[in-house]
GROMACS .gro file of C-alpha atoms in nm:
model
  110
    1UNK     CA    1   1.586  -2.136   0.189
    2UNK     CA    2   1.505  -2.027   0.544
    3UNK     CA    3   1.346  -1.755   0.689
    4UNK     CA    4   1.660  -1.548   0.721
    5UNK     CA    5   1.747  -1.586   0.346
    6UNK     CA    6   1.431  -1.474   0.206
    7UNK     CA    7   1.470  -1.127   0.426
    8UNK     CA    8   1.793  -1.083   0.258
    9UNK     CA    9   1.610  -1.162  -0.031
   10UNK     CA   10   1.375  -0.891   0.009
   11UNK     CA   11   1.594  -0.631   0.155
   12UNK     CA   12   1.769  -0.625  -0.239
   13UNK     CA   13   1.404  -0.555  -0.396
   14UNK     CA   14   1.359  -0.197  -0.466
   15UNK     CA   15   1.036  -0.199  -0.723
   16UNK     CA   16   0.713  -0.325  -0.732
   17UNK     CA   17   0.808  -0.494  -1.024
   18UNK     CA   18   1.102  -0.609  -0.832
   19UNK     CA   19   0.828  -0.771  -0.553
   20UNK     CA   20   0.600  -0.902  -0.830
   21UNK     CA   21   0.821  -1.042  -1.022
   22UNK     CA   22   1.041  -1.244  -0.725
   23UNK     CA   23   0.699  -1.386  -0.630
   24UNK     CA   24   0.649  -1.494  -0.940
   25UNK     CA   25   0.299  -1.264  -0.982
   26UNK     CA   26   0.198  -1.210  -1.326
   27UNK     CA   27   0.125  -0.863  -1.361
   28UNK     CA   28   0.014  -0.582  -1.635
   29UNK     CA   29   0.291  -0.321  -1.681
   30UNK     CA   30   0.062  -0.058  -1.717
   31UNK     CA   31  -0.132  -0.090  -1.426
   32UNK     CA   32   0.159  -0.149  -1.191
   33UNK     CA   33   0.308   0.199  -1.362
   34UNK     CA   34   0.001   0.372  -1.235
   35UNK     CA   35  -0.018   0.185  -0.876
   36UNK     CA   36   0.347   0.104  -0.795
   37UNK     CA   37   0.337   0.314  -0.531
   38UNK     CA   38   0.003   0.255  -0.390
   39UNK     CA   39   0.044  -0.122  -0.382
   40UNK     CA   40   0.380  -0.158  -0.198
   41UNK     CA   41   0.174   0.046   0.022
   42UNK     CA   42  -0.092  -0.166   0.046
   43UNK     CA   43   0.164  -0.493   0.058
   44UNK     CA   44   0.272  -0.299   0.384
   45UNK     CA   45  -0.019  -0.257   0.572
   46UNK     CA   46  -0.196  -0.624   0.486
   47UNK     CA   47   0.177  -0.740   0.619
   48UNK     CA   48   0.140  -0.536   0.931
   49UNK     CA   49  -0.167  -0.646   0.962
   50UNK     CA   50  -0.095  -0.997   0.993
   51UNK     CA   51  -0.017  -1.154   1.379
   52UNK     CA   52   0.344  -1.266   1.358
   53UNK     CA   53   0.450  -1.625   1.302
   54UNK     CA   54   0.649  -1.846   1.515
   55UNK     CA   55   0.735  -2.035   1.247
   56UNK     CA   56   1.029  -2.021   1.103
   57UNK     CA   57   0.897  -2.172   0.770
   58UNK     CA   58   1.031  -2.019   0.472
   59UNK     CA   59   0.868  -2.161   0.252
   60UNK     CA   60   0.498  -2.074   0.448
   61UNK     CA   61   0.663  -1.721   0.504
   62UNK     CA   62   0.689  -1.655   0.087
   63UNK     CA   63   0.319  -1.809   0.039
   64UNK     CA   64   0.186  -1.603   0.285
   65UNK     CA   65   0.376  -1.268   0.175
   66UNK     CA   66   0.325  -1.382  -0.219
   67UNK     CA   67  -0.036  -1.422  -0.142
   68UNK     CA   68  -0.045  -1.067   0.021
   69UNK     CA   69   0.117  -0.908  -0.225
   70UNK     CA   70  -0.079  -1.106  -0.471
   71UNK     CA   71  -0.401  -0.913  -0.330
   72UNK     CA   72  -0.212  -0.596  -0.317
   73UNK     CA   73  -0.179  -0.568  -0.642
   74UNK     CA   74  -0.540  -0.702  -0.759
   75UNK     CA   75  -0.646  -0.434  -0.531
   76UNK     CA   76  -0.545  -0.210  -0.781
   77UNK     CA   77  -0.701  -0.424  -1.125
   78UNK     CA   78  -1.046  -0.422  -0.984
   79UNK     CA   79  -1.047  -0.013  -0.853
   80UNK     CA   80  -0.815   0.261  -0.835
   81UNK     CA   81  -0.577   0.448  -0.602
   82UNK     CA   82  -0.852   0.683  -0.534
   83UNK     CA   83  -1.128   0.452  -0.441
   84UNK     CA   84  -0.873   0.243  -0.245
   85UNK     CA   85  -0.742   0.522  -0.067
   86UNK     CA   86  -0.431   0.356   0.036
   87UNK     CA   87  -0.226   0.695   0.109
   88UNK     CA   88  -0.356   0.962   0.423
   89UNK     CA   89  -0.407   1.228   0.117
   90UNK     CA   90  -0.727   1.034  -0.019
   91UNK     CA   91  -0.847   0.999   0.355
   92UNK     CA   92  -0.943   1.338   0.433
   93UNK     CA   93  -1.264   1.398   0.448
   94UNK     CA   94  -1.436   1.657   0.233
   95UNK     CA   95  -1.380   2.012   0.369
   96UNK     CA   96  -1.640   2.147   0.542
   97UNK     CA   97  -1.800   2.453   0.535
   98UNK     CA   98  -1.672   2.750   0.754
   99UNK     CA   99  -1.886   3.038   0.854
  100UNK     CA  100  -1.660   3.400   0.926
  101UNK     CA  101  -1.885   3.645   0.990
  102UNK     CA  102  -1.766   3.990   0.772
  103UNK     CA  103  -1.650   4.199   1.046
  104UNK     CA  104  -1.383   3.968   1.157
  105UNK     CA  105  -1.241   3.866   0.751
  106UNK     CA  106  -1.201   4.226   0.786
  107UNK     CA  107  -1.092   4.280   1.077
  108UNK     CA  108  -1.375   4.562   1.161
  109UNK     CA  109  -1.515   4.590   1.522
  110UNK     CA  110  -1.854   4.750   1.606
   0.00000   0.00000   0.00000
């Protein structure tokens, strides 16, 4: 297998149980039901993360990607999508308080 191979390889996965299982990852169906979505996301960003290679080792290239995804998805045994906060929607911060004084929520002028 070289590198080329395994990114056709990868192109034809469409499910995190698709990823885990072509890695060979053991995994619990029911917490990959709850977190498919938020650890292919969080696959993604630990593989952007990482400087690219010049190698073009295939077989280091599926270590390193099985071992990311590997964490990816133990990210989400230990915690939870909303303590992870993989997606921009649990990265807001709290909303803040606003002060409108009364004459201008009603649109009254002195």
């Amino acid at each position: 297998m070289n590198a080329e191979t395994l990114q056709d390889d990868l192109q034809d996965l469409e499910s995190a149980e698709d990823f885990l299982e072509y890695f060979d990852i053991p995994y619990d169906e029911a917490t990959v039901k709850v977190n498919r979505l938020h650890i292919l996301q969080r696959f993604h960003d630990y593989l952007a993360a990482q400087t690219p290679g010049e190698s073009g080792d295939a077989g280091a290239l599926r270590d390193l990607y099985r071992g990311l995804l590997a964490q990816a998805y133990t990210d989400f045994v230990n915690s939870d999508a909303q303590t992870e906060k993989v997606f921009k929607v649990f990265q807001r911060p709290p909303p803040g308080v606003a002060y409108v004084p009364l004459d201008e929520a009603f649109g009254r002028k002195s």
